[in-house]
Each structure stands twice: as structure tokens, then as C-alpha cells.
Coordinates of N, CA, C and O in Angstrom, one line a residue:
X105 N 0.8 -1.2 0.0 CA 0.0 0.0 0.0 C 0.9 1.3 0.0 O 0.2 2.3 -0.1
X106 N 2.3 1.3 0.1 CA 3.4 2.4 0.5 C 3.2 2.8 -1.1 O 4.0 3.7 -1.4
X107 N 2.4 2.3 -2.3 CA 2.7 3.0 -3.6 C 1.9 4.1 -4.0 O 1.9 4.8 -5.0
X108 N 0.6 4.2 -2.3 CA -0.8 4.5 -3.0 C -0.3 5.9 -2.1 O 0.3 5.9 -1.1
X109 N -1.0 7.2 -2.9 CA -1.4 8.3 -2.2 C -1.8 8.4 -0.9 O -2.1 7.4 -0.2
X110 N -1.8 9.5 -0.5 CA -2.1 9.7 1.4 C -4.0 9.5 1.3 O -4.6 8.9 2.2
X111 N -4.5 10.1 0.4 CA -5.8 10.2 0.2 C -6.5 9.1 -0.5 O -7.7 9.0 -0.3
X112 N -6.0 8.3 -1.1 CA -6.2 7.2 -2.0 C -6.5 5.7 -0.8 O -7.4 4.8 -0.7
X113 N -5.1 5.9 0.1 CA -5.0 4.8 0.7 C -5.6 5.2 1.9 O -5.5 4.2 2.6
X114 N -6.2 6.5 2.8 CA -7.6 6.9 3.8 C -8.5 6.6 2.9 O -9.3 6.2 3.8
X115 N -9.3 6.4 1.7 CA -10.0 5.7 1.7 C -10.6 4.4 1.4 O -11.7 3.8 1.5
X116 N -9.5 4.1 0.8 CA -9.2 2.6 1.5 C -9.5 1.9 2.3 O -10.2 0.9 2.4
X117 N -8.6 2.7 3.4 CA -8.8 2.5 4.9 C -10.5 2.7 5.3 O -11.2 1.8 5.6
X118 N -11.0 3.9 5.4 CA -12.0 3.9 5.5 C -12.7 3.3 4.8 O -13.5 2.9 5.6
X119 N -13.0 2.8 3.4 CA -13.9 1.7 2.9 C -13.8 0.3 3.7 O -14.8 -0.4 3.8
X120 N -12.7 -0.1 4.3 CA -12.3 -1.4 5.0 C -13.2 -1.5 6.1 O -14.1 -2.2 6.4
X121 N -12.6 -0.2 6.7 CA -13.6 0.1 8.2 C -14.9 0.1 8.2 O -15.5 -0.4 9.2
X122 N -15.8 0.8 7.0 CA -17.2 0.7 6.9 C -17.6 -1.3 6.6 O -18.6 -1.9 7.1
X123 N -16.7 -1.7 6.0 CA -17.2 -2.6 5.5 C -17.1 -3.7 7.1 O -18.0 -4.5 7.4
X124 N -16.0 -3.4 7.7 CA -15.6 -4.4 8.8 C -17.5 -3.6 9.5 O -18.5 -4.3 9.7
X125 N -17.5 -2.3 9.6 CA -18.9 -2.0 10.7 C -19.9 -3.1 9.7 O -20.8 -3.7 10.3
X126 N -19.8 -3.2 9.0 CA -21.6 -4.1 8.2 C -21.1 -5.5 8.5 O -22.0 -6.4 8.8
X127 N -19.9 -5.9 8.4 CA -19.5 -7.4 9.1 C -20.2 -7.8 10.2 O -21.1 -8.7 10.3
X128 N -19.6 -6.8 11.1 CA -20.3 -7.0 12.2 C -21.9 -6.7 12.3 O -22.7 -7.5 12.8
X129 N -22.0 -5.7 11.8 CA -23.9 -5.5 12.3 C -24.6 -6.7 11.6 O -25.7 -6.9 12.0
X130 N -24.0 -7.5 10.4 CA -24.4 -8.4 9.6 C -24.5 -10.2 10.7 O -25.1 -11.2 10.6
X131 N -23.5 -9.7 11.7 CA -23.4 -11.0 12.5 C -23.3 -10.3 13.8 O -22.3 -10.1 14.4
X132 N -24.8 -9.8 14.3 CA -25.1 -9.8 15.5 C -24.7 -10.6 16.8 O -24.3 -10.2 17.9
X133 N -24.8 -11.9 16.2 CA -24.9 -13.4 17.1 C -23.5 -13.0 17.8 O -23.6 -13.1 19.0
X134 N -22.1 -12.6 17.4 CA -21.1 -12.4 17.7 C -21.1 -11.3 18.7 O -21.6 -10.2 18.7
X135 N -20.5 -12.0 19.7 CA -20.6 -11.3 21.3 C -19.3 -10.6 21.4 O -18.2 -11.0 21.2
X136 N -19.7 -9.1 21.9 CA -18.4 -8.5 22.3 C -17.0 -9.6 22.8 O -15.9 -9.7 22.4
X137 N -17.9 -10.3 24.1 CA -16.8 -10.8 24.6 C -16.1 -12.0 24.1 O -15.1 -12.5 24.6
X138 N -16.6 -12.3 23.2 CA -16.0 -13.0 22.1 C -14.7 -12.7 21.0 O -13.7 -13.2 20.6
X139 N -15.4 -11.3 20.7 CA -14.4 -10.6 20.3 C -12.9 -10.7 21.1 O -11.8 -11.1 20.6
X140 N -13.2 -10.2 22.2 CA -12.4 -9.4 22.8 C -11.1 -11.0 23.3 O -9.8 -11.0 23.4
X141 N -12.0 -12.1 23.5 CA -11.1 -13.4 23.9 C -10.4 -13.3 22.5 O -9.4 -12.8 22.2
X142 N -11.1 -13.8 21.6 CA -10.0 -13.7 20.2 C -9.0 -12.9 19.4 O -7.9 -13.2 18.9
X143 N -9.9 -11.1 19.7 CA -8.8 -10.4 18.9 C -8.6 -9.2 19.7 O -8.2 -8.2 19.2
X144 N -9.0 -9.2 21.3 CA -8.4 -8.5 21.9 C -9.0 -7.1 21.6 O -8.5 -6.1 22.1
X145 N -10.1 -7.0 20.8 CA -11.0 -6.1 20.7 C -12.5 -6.1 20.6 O -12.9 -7.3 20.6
X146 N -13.6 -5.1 20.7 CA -14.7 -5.3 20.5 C -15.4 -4.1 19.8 O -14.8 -3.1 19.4
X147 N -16.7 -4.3 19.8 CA -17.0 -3.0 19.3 C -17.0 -1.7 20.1 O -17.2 -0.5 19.7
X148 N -16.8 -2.0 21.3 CA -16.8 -0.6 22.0 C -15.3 -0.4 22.0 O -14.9 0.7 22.3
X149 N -15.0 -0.8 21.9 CA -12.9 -0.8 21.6 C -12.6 0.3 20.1 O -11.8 1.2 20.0
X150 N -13.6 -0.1 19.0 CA -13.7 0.6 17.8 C -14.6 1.7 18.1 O -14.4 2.5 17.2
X151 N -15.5 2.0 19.0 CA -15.8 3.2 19.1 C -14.9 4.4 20.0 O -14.9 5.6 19.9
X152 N -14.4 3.7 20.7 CA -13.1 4.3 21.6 C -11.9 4.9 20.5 O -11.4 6.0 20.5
X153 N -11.7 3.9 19.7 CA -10.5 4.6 18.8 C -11.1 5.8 18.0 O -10.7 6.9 17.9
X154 N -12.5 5.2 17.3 CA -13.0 6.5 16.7 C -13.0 8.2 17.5 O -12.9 9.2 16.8
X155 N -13.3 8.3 18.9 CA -13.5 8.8 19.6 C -11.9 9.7 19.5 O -11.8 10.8 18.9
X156 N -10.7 8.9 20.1 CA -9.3 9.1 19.9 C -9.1 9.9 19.1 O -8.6 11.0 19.2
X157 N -9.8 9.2 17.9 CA -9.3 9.8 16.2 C -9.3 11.3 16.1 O -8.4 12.1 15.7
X158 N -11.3 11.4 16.7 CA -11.4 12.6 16.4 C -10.7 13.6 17.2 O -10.3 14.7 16.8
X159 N -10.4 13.2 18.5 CA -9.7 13.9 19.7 C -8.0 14.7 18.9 O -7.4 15.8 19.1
X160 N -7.7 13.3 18.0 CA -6.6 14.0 17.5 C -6.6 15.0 16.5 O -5.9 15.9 16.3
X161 N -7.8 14.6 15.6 CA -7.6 16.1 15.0 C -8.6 17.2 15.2 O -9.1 18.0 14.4
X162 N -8.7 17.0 16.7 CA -9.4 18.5 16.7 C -11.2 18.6 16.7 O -12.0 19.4 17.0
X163 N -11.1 17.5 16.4 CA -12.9 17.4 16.3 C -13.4 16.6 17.4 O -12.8 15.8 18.1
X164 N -14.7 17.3 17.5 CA -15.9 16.5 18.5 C -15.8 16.1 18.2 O -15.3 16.2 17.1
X165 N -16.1 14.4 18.9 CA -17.3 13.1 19.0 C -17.4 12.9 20.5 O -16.5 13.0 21.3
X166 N -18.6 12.5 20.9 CA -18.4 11.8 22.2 C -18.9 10.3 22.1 O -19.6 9.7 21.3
X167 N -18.4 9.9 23.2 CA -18.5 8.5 22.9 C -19.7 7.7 22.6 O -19.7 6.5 22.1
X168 N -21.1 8.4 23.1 CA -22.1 7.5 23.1 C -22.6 7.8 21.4 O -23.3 7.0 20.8
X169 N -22.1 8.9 20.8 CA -22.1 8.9 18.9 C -21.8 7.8 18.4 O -22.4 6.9 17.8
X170 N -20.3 8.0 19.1 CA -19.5 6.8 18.1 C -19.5 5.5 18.5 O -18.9 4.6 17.9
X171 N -20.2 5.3 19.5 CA -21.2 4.1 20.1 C -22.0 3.4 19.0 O -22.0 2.4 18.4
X172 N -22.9 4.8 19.0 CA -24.2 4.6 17.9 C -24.1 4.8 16.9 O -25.2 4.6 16.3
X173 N -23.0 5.2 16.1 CA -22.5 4.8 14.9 C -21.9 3.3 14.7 O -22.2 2.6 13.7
X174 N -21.2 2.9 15.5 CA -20.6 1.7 15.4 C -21.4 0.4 15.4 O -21.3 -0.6 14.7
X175 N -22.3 0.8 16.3 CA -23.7 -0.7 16.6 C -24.6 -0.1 15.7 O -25.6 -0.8 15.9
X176 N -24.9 0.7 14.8 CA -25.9 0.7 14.4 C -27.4 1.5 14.5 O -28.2 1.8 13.6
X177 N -27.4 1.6 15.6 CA -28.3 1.8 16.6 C -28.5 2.9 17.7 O -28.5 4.0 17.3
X178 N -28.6 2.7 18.8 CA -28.1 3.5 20.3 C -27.8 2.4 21.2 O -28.7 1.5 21.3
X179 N -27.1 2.3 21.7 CA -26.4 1.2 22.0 C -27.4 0.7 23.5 O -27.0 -0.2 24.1
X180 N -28.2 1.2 23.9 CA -29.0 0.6 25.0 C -29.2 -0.4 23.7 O -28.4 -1.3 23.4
X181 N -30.3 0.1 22.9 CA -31.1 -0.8 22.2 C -30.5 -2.2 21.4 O -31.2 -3.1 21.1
X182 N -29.1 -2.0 21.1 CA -28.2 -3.0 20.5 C -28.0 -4.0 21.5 O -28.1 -5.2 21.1
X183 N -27.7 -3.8 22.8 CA -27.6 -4.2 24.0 C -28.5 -5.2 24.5 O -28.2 -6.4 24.8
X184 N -29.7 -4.4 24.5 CA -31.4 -5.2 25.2 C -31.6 -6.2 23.8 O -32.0 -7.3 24.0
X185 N -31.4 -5.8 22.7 CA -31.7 -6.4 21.6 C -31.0 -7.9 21.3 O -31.6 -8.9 21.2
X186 N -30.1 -7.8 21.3 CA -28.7 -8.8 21.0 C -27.5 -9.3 22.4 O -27.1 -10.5 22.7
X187 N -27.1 -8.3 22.8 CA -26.2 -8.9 23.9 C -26.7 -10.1 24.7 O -27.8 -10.1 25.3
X188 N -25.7 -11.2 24.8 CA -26.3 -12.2 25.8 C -25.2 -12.4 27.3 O -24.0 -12.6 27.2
X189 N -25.6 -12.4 27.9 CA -24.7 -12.9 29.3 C -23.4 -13.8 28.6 O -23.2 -14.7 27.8
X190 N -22.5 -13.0 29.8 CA -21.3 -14.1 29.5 C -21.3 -15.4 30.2 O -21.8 -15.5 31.3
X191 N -20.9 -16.4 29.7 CA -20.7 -17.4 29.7 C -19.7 -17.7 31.5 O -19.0 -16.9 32.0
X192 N -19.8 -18.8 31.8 CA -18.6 -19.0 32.7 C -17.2 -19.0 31.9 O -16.3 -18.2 32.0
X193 N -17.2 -20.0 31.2 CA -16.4 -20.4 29.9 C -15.9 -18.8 29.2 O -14.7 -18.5 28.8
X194 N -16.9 -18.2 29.1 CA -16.0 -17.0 28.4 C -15.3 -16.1 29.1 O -14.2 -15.7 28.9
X195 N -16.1 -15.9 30.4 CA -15.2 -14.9 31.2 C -14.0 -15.3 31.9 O -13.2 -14.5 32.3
X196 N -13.9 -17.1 32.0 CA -12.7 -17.4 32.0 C -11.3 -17.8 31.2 O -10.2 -18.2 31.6
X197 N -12.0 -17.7 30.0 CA -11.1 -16.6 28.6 C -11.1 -15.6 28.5 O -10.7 -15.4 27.3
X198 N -11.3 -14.9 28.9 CA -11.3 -13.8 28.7 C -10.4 -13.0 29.7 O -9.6 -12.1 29.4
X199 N -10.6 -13.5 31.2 CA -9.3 -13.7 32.4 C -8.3 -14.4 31.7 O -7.3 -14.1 32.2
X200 N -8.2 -15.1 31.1 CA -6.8 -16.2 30.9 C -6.0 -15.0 30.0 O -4.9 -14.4 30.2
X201 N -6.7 -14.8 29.3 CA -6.8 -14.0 27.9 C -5.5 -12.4 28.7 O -4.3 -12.3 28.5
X202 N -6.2 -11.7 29.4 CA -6.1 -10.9 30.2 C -4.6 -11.1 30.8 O -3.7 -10.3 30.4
X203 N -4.4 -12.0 31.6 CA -3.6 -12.6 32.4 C -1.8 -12.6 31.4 O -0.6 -12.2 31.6
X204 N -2.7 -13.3 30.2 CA -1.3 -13.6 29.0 C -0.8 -12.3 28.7 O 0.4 -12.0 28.8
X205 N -1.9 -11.4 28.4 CA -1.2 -10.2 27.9 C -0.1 -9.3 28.8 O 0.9 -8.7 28.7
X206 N -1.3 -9.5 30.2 CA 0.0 -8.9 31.9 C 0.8 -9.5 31.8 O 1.6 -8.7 32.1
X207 N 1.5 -10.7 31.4 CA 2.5 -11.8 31.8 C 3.3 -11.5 30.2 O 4.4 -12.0 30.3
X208 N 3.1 -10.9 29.0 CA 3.8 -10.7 28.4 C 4.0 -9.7 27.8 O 4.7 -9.6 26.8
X209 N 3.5 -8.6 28.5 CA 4.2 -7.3 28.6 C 5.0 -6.7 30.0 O 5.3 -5.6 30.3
X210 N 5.1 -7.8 30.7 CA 6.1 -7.9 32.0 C 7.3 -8.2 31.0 O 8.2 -7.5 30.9
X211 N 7.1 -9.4 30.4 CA 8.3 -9.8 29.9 C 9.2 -9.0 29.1 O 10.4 -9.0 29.1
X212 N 8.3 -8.2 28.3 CA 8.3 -6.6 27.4 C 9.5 -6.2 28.4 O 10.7 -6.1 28.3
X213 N 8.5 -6.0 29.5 CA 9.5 -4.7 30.2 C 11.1 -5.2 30.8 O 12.0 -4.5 31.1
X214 N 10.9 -6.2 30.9 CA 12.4 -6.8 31.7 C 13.0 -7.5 30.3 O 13.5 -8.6 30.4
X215 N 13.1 -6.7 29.1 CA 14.1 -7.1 28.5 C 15.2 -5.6 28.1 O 16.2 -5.7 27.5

């Protein structure tokens, strides 16, 4: 991508990102915390960066926008609608999960 323009390859990027938001709103069934055991992210993680984004250049957003931009919706309603309880099993992936990342960014620091 280092051949493509600064503008060419932000929309790129931005086409990716819209498409990853319809991924997801396309597969509801997929649980934040699911997310977050596998890739260490979720959708409130992608509304946080969005948030960031704007922070860095100067622009509003507050988070419950980029909430409701992200889910679709307003996120009570994404919530009540779709979210289901975590699991025993997930929350203790998601602690293990947790745990690896403390235990290998110690390692980070003691090199």
C-alpha cells in the first residue's frame, strides 16, 4: 500500500472500516466478549479509537455517537436487543486471555 497516495489509501482504509462496521452489524450473534477473547478487541474498543481519532484532529465526537454509529443503533437498544450474558467459559477466557497479555508485557519490560 506504501505506492498508494495519502488520500487514496484513507479511503481505503475507510472503505475497510465501513465494511468491517456491516460485518459486524451483519453477525449480530457475535458477542463483544468473544471478540475481545479472540482479537483482543470489540466494538466498544472501535468506538473508543473512533473517539481518539477525532480527539486527535481537533474534532468532536463523544462516545455515546461513536457508540451509535458503530452498533448501528443506540447502543441501550443494541444491548437489550442482541447482547447475551457471559458465559462461565468466556469470562474465563477472557481472564486467561487478560492474564497472558499482563504476563507478556512484564516480559516486554524486563528485556
Amino acid at each position: 500500500m506504501q505506492h498508494l497516495d495519502d488520500n487514496t489509501r484513507t479511503e481505503l482504509e475507510a472503505a475497510a472500516f465501513r465494511r468491517l462496521l456491516k460485518h459486524l452489524d451483519d453477525n449480530k450473534d457475535v458477542q463483544n466478549i468473544e471478540l475481545m477473547i479472540l482479537a483482543d478487541f470489540c466494538r466498544n474498543c472501535l468506538s473508543k479509537w473512533l473517539v481518539a481519532a477525532a480527539e486527535e484532529r481537533g474534532a468532536e465526537l463523544d462516545y455515546d455517537a461513536a457508540r451509535d454509529y458503530v452498533y448501528g443503533m443506540p447502543y441501550v437498544e443494541w444491548k437489550a436487543k442482541y447482547q447475551q450474558d457471559a458465559t462461565p467459559e468466556q469470562l474465563a477466557a477472557f481472564e486467561e486471555r487478560q492474564a497472558r497479555k499482563k504476563a507478556q508485557a512484564s516480559n516486554e519490560g524486563e528485556k
